[in-house]
Amino acid sequence: MQHTCVVRYLLGLLVFHATSLKAEWNTKDFQKREHSLTKPYQGSGFGVPNWDFQGSTMVTSNYIRLTPDQRSKQGALWNKIPCRVRNWEVQVNFKVTGTTQDLFGDGFAFWYTKERMEIGPVFGSKDFFSGLAIIGDTYSNHNTPNHQHPYLSAMVNNGSVSYDHDKDGKHTMLGGCQVQFRNMNHETWIAIRYENDKLTISHDMNNKRAWAPCFSTEGVKLPTGYYFGMSATTGDLSDAHDVISVKTYELDTAAGVPKEERPDIQPESEFIAAAPKEKKEESDRPSMSGIKTFLICLLVVLGIIVVGVIGIMIYQNQQENNRKRFY
């Protein structure tokens, strides 16, 4: 009897583990078709229903290419309809390919922001944005020893903070994980889940039809009424950045949790205040700057004294010569 209970317990653990691996791969929550994008992309006209595109974006029958594998390209794809639900999940099927093995860039971003259709320096969209960015960065500017690229990360902004390209957004990063998604021969997915002020990022890069965790963090407050979008950019290095599909789901709200919209709050997370902290760290350096200033002033004063002494010596020498001429 005891052995039977142990076997049942172990079987229960296996079932639970298998269920957790498959969790939310094809969520049964309500799909929001106005925020989704699947093949065939084109409607009765020339555009894509409910979506706008700009820059180098090109719509084909199999994918929407944000940038070709060429230098200095920017492209974006934006949903026309603001998202009014509090809890949602977006699953993005994408592809990044290139001809080089070692040098490639720059990357792509998923957006949930107040602004839309504004080309800019942050992976094809504007800086000082208001909302959420999930960034797939393929080129390391910072050469950080902590992780390699490609790297998947998140940033929340209220419009007051600039994305620091030189440091790969290190000081405003909510979290992240290293993922290999370039030149895969199978489908690659990321899932962005926002539920009860908790942000969870998952991915499937191995075609296992199951989500692998990237990171999750609580205390993320996002307004309703913002727009979903995707953008990408290339610089001196390049890759082709393709969107295959975007599937958006409204998540079921737990009992006791408010369901009403909240369009008037500001995006918030613990790292929005990170930029002032960075500035403070820079302002903590004045001890070194003060020493430098003191040394410079000291050298200037010593220089003036030396010049003065030399001037006095020259003047006394001239006076001595004049006396000799007189006598």
mmCIF file with all atom_site columns, C-alpha atoms in Angstrom, residues 62-216:
data_model
loop_
_atom_site.group_PDB
_atom_site.id
_atom_site.type_symbol
_atom_site.label_atom_id
_atom_site.label_alt_id
_atom_site.label_comp_id
_atom_site.label_asym_id
_atom_site.label_entity_id
_atom_site.label_seq_id
_atom_site.pdbx_PDB_ins_code
_atom_site.Cartn_x
_atom_site.Cartn_y
_atom_site.Cartn_z
_atom_site.occupancy
_atom_site.B_iso_or_equiv
_atom_site.pdbx_formal_charge
_atom_site.auth_seq_id
_atom_site.auth_comp_id
_atom_site.auth_asym_id
_atom_site.auth_atom_id
_atom_site.pdbx_PDB_model_num
ATOM 1   C CA . ASN A 1 62  ? 4.624  34.239 -45.884 1.00 0.00 ? 62  ASN A CA 1
ATOM 2   C CA . TYR A 1 63  ? 6.004  36.951 -43.602 1.00 0.00 ? 63  TYR A CA 1
ATOM 3   C CA . ILE A 1 64  ? 6.169  40.676 -42.926 1.00 0.00 ? 64  ILE A CA 1
ATOM 4   C CA . ARG A 1 65  ? 9.773  41.799 -43.253 1.00 0.00 ? 65  ARG A CA 1
ATOM 5   C CA . LEU A 1 66  ? 10.606 44.782 -41.030 1.00 0.00 ? 66  LEU A CA 1
ATOM 6   C CA . THR A 1 67  ? 14.139 45.118 -42.407 1.00 0.00 ? 67  THR A CA 1
ATOM 7   C CA . PRO A 1 68  ? 15.983 43.346 -45.210 1.00 0.00 ? 68  PRO A CA 1
ATOM 8   C CA . ASP A 1 69  ? 19.496 42.052 -44.634 1.00 0.00 ? 69  ASP A CA 1
ATOM 9   C CA . GLN A 1 70  ? 20.927 45.438 -45.612 1.00 0.00 ? 70  GLN A CA 1
ATOM 10  C CA . ARG A 1 71  ? 22.651 48.235 -43.760 1.00 0.00 ? 71  ARG A CA 1
ATOM 11  C CA . SER A 1 72  ? 20.925 51.302 -42.279 1.00 0.00 ? 72  SER A CA 1
ATOM 12  C CA . LYS A 1 73  ? 17.311 50.115 -42.517 1.00 0.00 ? 73  LYS A CA 1
ATOM 13  C CA . GLN A 1 74  ? 14.399 50.738 -40.157 1.00 0.00 ? 74  GLN A CA 1
ATOM 14  C CA . GLY A 1 75  ? 10.919 49.286 -40.292 1.00 0.00 ? 75  GLY A CA 1
ATOM 15  C CA . ALA A 1 76  ? 7.888  48.996 -38.043 1.00 0.00 ? 76  ALA A CA 1
ATOM 16  C CA . LEU A 1 77  ? 4.444  47.432 -37.804 1.00 0.00 ? 77  LEU A CA 1
ATOM 17  C CA . TRP A 1 78  ? 1.810  49.003 -35.535 1.00 0.00 ? 78  TRP A CA 1
ATOM 18  C CA . ASN A 1 79  ? -1.652 47.977 -34.443 1.00 0.00 ? 79  ASN A CA 1
ATOM 19  C CA . LYS A 1 80  ? -4.245 50.664 -35.214 1.00 0.00 ? 80  LYS A CA 1
ATOM 20  C CA . ILE A 1 81  ? -6.505 49.830 -32.271 1.00 0.00 ? 81  ILE A CA 1
ATOM 21  C CA . PRO A 1 82  ? -5.550 50.596 -28.636 1.00 0.00 ? 82  PRO A CA 1
ATOM 22  C CA . CYS A 1 83  ? -5.694 47.694 -26.191 1.00 0.00 ? 83  CYS A CA 1
ATOM 23  C CA . ARG A 1 84  ? -8.426 48.298 -23.593 1.00 0.00 ? 84  ARG A CA 1
ATOM 24  C CA . VAL A 1 85  ? -8.008 45.166 -21.450 1.00 0.00 ? 85  VAL A CA 1
ATOM 25  C CA . ARG A 1 86  ? -6.068 45.019 -18.188 1.00 0.00 ? 86  ARG A CA 1
ATOM 26  C CA . ASN A 1 87  ? -4.590 41.530 -18.533 1.00 0.00 ? 87  ASN A CA 1
ATOM 27  C CA . TRP A 1 88  ? -3.269 40.193 -21.821 1.00 0.00 ? 88  TRP A CA 1
ATOM 28  C CA . GLU A 1 89  ? -0.781 37.901 -23.485 1.00 0.00 ? 89  GLU A CA 1
ATOM 29  C CA . VAL A 1 90  ? 0.883  38.389 -26.858 1.00 0.00 ? 90  VAL A CA 1
ATOM 30  C CA . GLN A 1 91  ? 2.613  35.526 -28.650 1.00 0.00 ? 91  GLN A CA 1
ATOM 31  C CA . VAL A 1 92  ? 4.939  36.583 -31.478 1.00 0.00 ? 92  VAL A CA 1
ATOM 32  C CA . ASN A 1 93  ? 6.237  34.198 -34.114 1.00 0.00 ? 93  ASN A CA 1
ATOM 33  C CA . PHE A 1 94  ? 9.310  35.837 -35.645 1.00 0.00 ? 94  PHE A CA 1
ATOM 34  C CA . LYS A 1 95  ? 12.448 35.053 -37.611 1.00 0.00 ? 95  LYS A CA 1
ATOM 35  C CA . VAL A 1 96  ? 15.874 36.711 -37.698 1.00 0.00 ? 96  VAL A CA 1
ATOM 36  C CA . THR A 1 97  ? 18.260 35.632 -40.437 1.00 0.00 ? 97  THR A CA 1
ATOM 37  C CA . GLY A 1 98  ? 21.538 36.842 -41.901 1.00 0.00 ? 98  GLY A CA 1
ATOM 38  C CA . THR A 1 99  ? 24.440 35.797 -44.088 1.00 0.00 ? 99  THR A CA 1
ATOM 39  C CA . THR A 1 100 ? 27.178 36.364 -41.515 1.00 0.00 ? 100 THR A CA 1
ATOM 40  C CA . GLN A 1 101 ? 28.037 34.166 -38.530 1.00 0.00 ? 101 GLN A CA 1
ATOM 41  C CA . ASP A 1 102 ? 29.975 36.531 -36.253 1.00 0.00 ? 102 ASP A CA 1
ATOM 42  C CA . LEU A 1 103 ? 28.958 40.132 -36.976 1.00 0.00 ? 103 LEU A CA 1
ATOM 43  C CA . PHE A 1 104 ? 25.258 41.003 -37.244 1.00 0.00 ? 104 PHE A CA 1
ATOM 44  C CA . GLY A 1 105 ? 22.748 43.500 -35.905 1.00 0.00 ? 105 GLY A CA 1
ATOM 45  C CA . ASP A 1 106 ? 21.088 45.425 -34.632 1.00 0.00 ? 106 ASP A CA 1
ATOM 46  C CA . GLY A 1 107 ? 17.854 43.826 -33.412 1.00 0.00 ? 107 GLY A CA 1
ATOM 47  C CA . PHE A 1 108 ? 14.100 44.208 -32.983 1.00 0.00 ? 108 PHE A CA 1
ATOM 48  C CA . ALA A 1 109 ? 11.585 45.274 -30.335 1.00 0.00 ? 109 ALA A CA 1
ATOM 49  C CA . PHE A 1 110 ? 8.023  44.506 -29.308 1.00 0.00 ? 110 PHE A CA 1
ATOM 50  C CA . TRP A 1 111 ? 6.147  47.561 -28.049 1.00 0.00 ? 111 TRP A CA 1
ATOM 51  C CA . TYR A 1 112 ? 3.141  48.379 -25.894 1.00 0.00 ? 112 TYR A CA 1
ATOM 52  C CA . THR A 1 113 ? 3.286  52.171 -25.893 1.00 0.00 ? 113 THR A CA 1
ATOM 53  C CA . LYS A 1 114 ? 1.301  55.370 -25.897 1.00 0.00 ? 114 LYS A CA 1
ATOM 54  C CA . GLU A 1 115 ? 3.024  56.526 -29.091 1.00 0.00 ? 115 GLU A CA 1
ATOM 55  C CA . ARG A 1 116 ? 2.857  54.688 -32.397 1.00 0.00 ? 116 ARG A CA 1
ATOM 56  C CA . MET A 1 117 ? 4.262  55.082 -35.911 1.00 0.00 ? 117 MET A CA 1
ATOM 57  C CA . GLU A 1 118 ? 7.256  57.182 -34.808 1.00 0.00 ? 118 GLU A CA 1
ATOM 58  C CA . ILE A 1 119 ? 10.517 56.024 -36.358 1.00 0.00 ? 119 ILE A CA 1
ATOM 59  C CA . GLY A 1 120 ? 13.433 56.549 -33.987 1.00 0.00 ? 120 GLY A CA 1
ATOM 60  C CA . PRO A 1 121 ? 16.791 55.341 -32.650 1.00 0.00 ? 121 PRO A CA 1
ATOM 61  C CA . VAL A 1 122 ? 15.549 52.591 -30.295 1.00 0.00 ? 122 VAL A CA 1
ATOM 62  C CA . PHE A 1 123 ? 15.442 49.549 -32.559 1.00 0.00 ? 123 PHE A CA 1
ATOM 63  C CA . GLY A 1 124 ? 13.408 51.428 -35.133 1.00 0.00 ? 124 GLY A CA 1
ATOM 64  C CA . SER A 1 125 ? 11.127 53.398 -32.803 1.00 0.00 ? 125 SER A CA 1
ATOM 65  C CA . LYS A 1 126 ? 11.279 56.565 -30.733 1.00 0.00 ? 126 LYS A CA 1
ATOM 66  C CA . ASP A 1 127 ? 13.340 57.163 -27.602 1.00 0.00 ? 127 ASP A CA 1
ATOM 67  C CA . PHE A 1 128 ? 11.775 58.529 -24.379 1.00 0.00 ? 128 PHE A CA 1
ATOM 68  C CA . PHE A 1 129 ? 8.731  56.356 -25.064 1.00 0.00 ? 129 PHE A CA 1
ATOM 69  C CA . SER A 1 130 ? 5.888  55.787 -22.628 1.00 0.00 ? 130 SER A CA 1
ATOM 70  C CA . GLY A 1 131 ? 5.077  52.130 -22.022 1.00 0.00 ? 131 GLY A CA 1
ATOM 71  C CA . LEU A 1 132 ? 6.769  48.759 -22.389 1.00 0.00 ? 132 LEU A CA 1
ATOM 72  C CA . ALA A 1 133 ? 9.526  47.547 -24.722 1.00 0.00 ? 133 ALA A CA 1
ATOM 73  C CA . ILE A 1 134 ? 10.688 43.948 -25.132 1.00 0.00 ? 134 ILE A CA 1
ATOM 74  C CA . ILE A 1 135 ? 14.023 44.109 -26.937 1.00 0.00 ? 135 ILE A CA 1
ATOM 75  C CA . GLY A 1 136 ? 15.747 41.395 -28.936 1.00 0.00 ? 136 GLY A CA 1
ATOM 76  C CA . ASP A 1 137 ? 19.255 42.839 -29.110 1.00 0.00 ? 137 ASP A CA 1
ATOM 77  C CA . THR A 1 138 ? 21.607 40.977 -31.443 1.00 0.00 ? 138 THR A CA 1
ATOM 78  C CA . TYR A 1 139 ? 24.706 43.176 -31.166 1.00 0.00 ? 139 TYR A CA 1
ATOM 79  C CA . SER A 1 140 ? 26.670 43.929 -27.996 1.00 0.00 ? 140 SER A CA 1
ATOM 80  C CA . ASN A 1 141 ? 27.762 47.551 -27.705 1.00 0.00 ? 141 ASN A CA 1
ATOM 81  C CA . HIS A 1 142 ? 28.747 47.239 -24.071 1.00 0.00 ? 142 HIS A CA 1
ATOM 82  C CA . ASN A 1 143 ? 30.725 43.971 -24.278 1.00 0.00 ? 143 ASN A CA 1
ATOM 83  C CA . THR A 1 144 ? 29.299 42.993 -20.910 1.00 0.00 ? 144 THR A CA 1
ATOM 84  C CA . PRO A 1 145 ? 30.915 39.921 -19.323 1.00 0.00 ? 145 PRO A CA 1
ATOM 85  C CA . ASN A 1 146 ? 27.587 38.833 -17.786 1.00 0.00 ? 146 ASN A CA 1
ATOM 86  C CA . HIS A 1 147 ? 25.948 37.530 -20.946 1.00 0.00 ? 147 HIS A CA 1
ATOM 87  C CA . GLN A 1 148 ? 26.313 37.050 -24.668 1.00 0.00 ? 148 GLN A CA 1
ATOM 88  C CA . HIS A 1 149 ? 24.100 38.234 -27.504 1.00 0.00 ? 149 HIS A CA 1
ATOM 89  C CA . PRO A 1 150 ? 21.457 37.820 -28.844 1.00 0.00 ? 150 PRO A CA 1
ATOM 90  C CA . TYR A 1 151 ? 19.772 38.959 -25.632 1.00 0.00 ? 151 TYR A CA 1
ATOM 91  C CA . LEU A 1 152 ? 16.086 39.384 -24.768 1.00 0.00 ? 152 LEU A CA 1
ATOM 92  C CA . SER A 1 153 ? 15.240 42.110 -22.234 1.00 0.00 ? 153 SER A CA 1
ATOM 93  C CA . ALA A 1 154 ? 12.460 44.421 -21.055 1.00 0.00 ? 154 ALA A CA 1
ATOM 94  C CA . MET A 1 155 ? 12.222 48.122 -20.252 1.00 0.00 ? 155 MET A CA 1
ATOM 95  C CA . VAL A 1 156 ? 9.345  50.190 -18.831 1.00 0.00 ? 156 VAL A CA 1
ATOM 96  C CA . ASN A 1 157 ? 9.411  53.931 -19.391 1.00 0.00 ? 157 ASN A CA 1
ATOM 97  C CA . ASN A 1 158 ? 7.178  56.874 -18.518 1.00 0.00 ? 158 ASN A CA 1
ATOM 98  C CA . GLY A 1 159 ? 8.716  59.113 -21.162 1.00 0.00 ? 159 GLY A CA 1
ATOM 99  C CA . SER A 1 160 ? 11.460 60.472 -18.900 1.00 0.00 ? 160 SER A CA 1
ATOM 100 C CA . VAL A 1 161 ? 14.285 57.999 -19.529 1.00 0.00 ? 161 VAL A CA 1
ATOM 101 C CA . SER A 1 162 ? 16.492 57.506 -22.575 1.00 0.00 ? 162 SER A CA 1
ATOM 102 C CA . TYR A 1 163 ? 17.526 54.047 -23.735 1.00 0.00 ? 163 TYR A CA 1
ATOM 103 C CA . ASP A 1 164 ? 21.308 53.802 -23.394 1.00 0.00 ? 164 ASP A CA 1
ATOM 104 C CA . HIS A 1 165 ? 22.600 52.046 -26.521 1.00 0.00 ? 165 HIS A CA 1
ATOM 105 C CA . ASP A 1 166 ? 26.227 52.271 -25.405 1.00 0.00 ? 166 ASP A CA 1
ATOM 106 C CA . LYS A 1 167 ? 25.446 50.105 -22.378 1.00 0.00 ? 167 LYS A CA 1
ATOM 107 C CA . ASP A 1 168 ? 22.772 47.964 -24.094 1.00 0.00 ? 168 ASP A CA 1
ATOM 108 C CA . GLY A 1 169 ? 20.104 49.376 -21.759 1.00 0.00 ? 169 GLY A CA 1
ATOM 109 C CA . LYS A 1 170 ? 21.798 47.800 -18.758 1.00 0.00 ? 170 LYS A CA 1
ATOM 110 C CA . HIS A 1 171 ? 20.695 50.337 -16.150 1.00 0.00 ? 171 HIS A CA 1
ATOM 111 C CA . THR A 1 172 ? 17.016 50.416 -17.195 1.00 0.00 ? 172 THR A CA 1
ATOM 112 C CA . MET A 1 173 ? 16.588 46.686 -17.774 1.00 0.00 ? 173 MET A CA 1
ATOM 113 C CA . LEU A 1 174 ? 13.821 44.940 -15.822 1.00 0.00 ? 174 LEU A CA 1
ATOM 114 C CA . GLY A 1 175 ? 15.305 41.548 -16.591 1.00 0.00 ? 175 GLY A CA 1
ATOM 115 C CA . GLY A 1 176 ? 16.488 39.442 -19.464 1.00 0.00 ? 176 GLY A CA 1
ATOM 116 C CA . CYS A 1 177 ? 17.920 36.217 -20.795 1.00 0.00 ? 177 CYS A CA 1
ATOM 117 C CA . GLN A 1 178 ? 20.336 35.052 -23.436 1.00 0.00 ? 178 GLN A CA 1
ATOM 118 C CA . VAL A 1 179 ? 18.549 33.383 -26.363 1.00 0.00 ? 179 VAL A CA 1
ATOM 119 C CA . GLN A 1 180 ? 19.814 32.025 -29.652 1.00 0.00 ? 180 GLN A CA 1
ATOM 120 C CA . PHE A 1 181 ? 17.211 32.882 -32.265 1.00 0.00 ? 181 PHE A CA 1
ATOM 121 C CA . ARG A 1 182 ? 19.243 33.716 -35.377 1.00 0.00 ? 182 ARG A CA 1
ATOM 122 C CA . ASN A 1 183 ? 19.212 31.520 -38.477 1.00 0.00 ? 183 ASN A CA 1
ATOM 123 C CA . MET A 1 184 ? 16.942 28.851 -37.016 1.00 0.00 ? 184 MET A CA 1
ATOM 124 C CA . ASN A 1 185 ? 15.367 26.367 -39.410 1.00 0.00 ? 185 ASN A CA 1
ATOM 125 C CA . HIS A 1 186 ? 12.247 26.094 -37.264 1.00 0.00 ? 186 HIS A CA 1
ATOM 126 C CA . GLU A 1 187 ? 9.739  28.511 -35.767 1.00 0.00 ? 187 GLU A CA 1
ATOM 127 C CA . THR A 1 188 ? 10.874 30.847 -32.978 1.00 0.00 ? 188 THR A CA 1
ATOM 128 C CA . TRP A 1 189 ? 8.418  32.418 -30.534 1.00 0.00 ? 189 TRP A CA 1
ATOM 129 C CA . ILE A 1 190 ? 8.323  34.848 -27.640 1.00 0.00 ? 190 ILE A CA 1
ATOM 130 C CA . ALA A 1 191 ? 5.392  35.349 -25.264 1.00 0.00 ? 191 ALA A CA 1
ATOM 131 C CA . ILE A 1 192 ? 4.749  38.567 -23.363 1.00 0.00 ? 192 ILE A CA 1
ATOM 132 C CA . ARG A 1 193 ? 2.263  38.012 -20.553 1.00 0.00 ? 193 ARG A CA 1
ATOM 133 C CA . TYR A 1 194 ? 0.953  40.895 -18.458 1.00 0.00 ? 194 TYR A CA 1
ATOM 134 C CA . GLU A 1 195 ? -1.359 39.833 -15.661 1.00 0.00 ? 195 GLU A CA 1
ATOM 135 C CA . ASN A 1 196 ? -2.253 41.618 -12.422 1.00 0.00 ? 196 ASN A CA 1
ATOM 136 C CA . ASP A 1 197 ? 0.782  43.938 -12.694 1.00 0.00 ? 197 ASP A CA 1
ATOM 137 C CA . LYS A 1 198 ? 3.132  41.005 -13.239 1.00 0.00 ? 198 LYS A CA 1
ATOM 138 C CA . LEU A 1 199 ? 5.206  40.827 -16.419 1.00 0.00 ? 199 LEU A CA 1
ATOM 139 C CA . THR A 1 200 ? 6.356  37.396 -17.601 1.00 0.00 ? 200 THR A CA 1
ATOM 140 C CA . ILE A 1 201 ? 8.542  36.811 -20.661 1.00 0.00 ? 201 ILE A CA 1
ATOM 141 C CA . SER A 1 202 ? 8.845  33.302 -22.115 1.00 0.00 ? 202 SER A CA 1
ATOM 142 C CA . HIS A 1 203 ? 10.187 31.845 -25.328 1.00 0.00 ? 203 HIS A CA 1
ATOM 143 C CA . ASP A 1 204 ? 10.262 28.745 -27.498 1.00 0.00 ? 204 ASP A CA 1
ATOM 144 C CA . MET A 1 205 ? 13.481 28.711 -29.493 1.00 0.00 ? 205 MET A CA 1
ATOM 145 C CA . ASN A 1 206 ? 13.783 24.927 -29.781 1.00 0.00 ? 206 ASN A CA 1
ATOM 146 C CA . ASN A 1 207 ? 10.478 24.137 -31.507 1.00 0.00 ? 207 ASN A CA 1
ATOM 147 C CA . LYS A 1 208 ? 9.252  22.137 -28.504 1.00 0.00 ? 208 LYS A CA 1
ATOM 148 C CA . ARG A 1 209 ? 5.797  23.718 -28.489 1.00 0.00 ? 209 ARG A CA 1
ATOM 149 C CA . ALA A 1 210 ? 6.357  24.615 -24.835 1.00 0.00 ? 210 ALA A CA 1
ATOM 150 C CA . TRP A 1 211 ? 7.362  27.872 -23.181 1.00 0.00 ? 211 TRP A CA 1
ATOM 151 C CA . ALA A 1 212 ? 10.745 28.191 -21.526 1.00 0.00 ? 212 ALA A CA 1
ATOM 152 C CA . PRO A 1 213 ? 11.002 30.965 -18.900 1.00 0.00 ? 213 PRO A CA 1
ATOM 153 C CA . CYS A 1 214 ? 13.070 34.059 -19.562 1.00 0.00 ? 214 CYS A CA 1
ATOM 154 C CA . PHE A 1 215 ? 12.144 36.154 -16.526 1.00 0.00 ? 215 PHE A CA 1
ATOM 155 C CA . SER A 1 216 ? 9.190  37.564 -14.616 1.00 0.00 ? 216 SER A CA 1
#
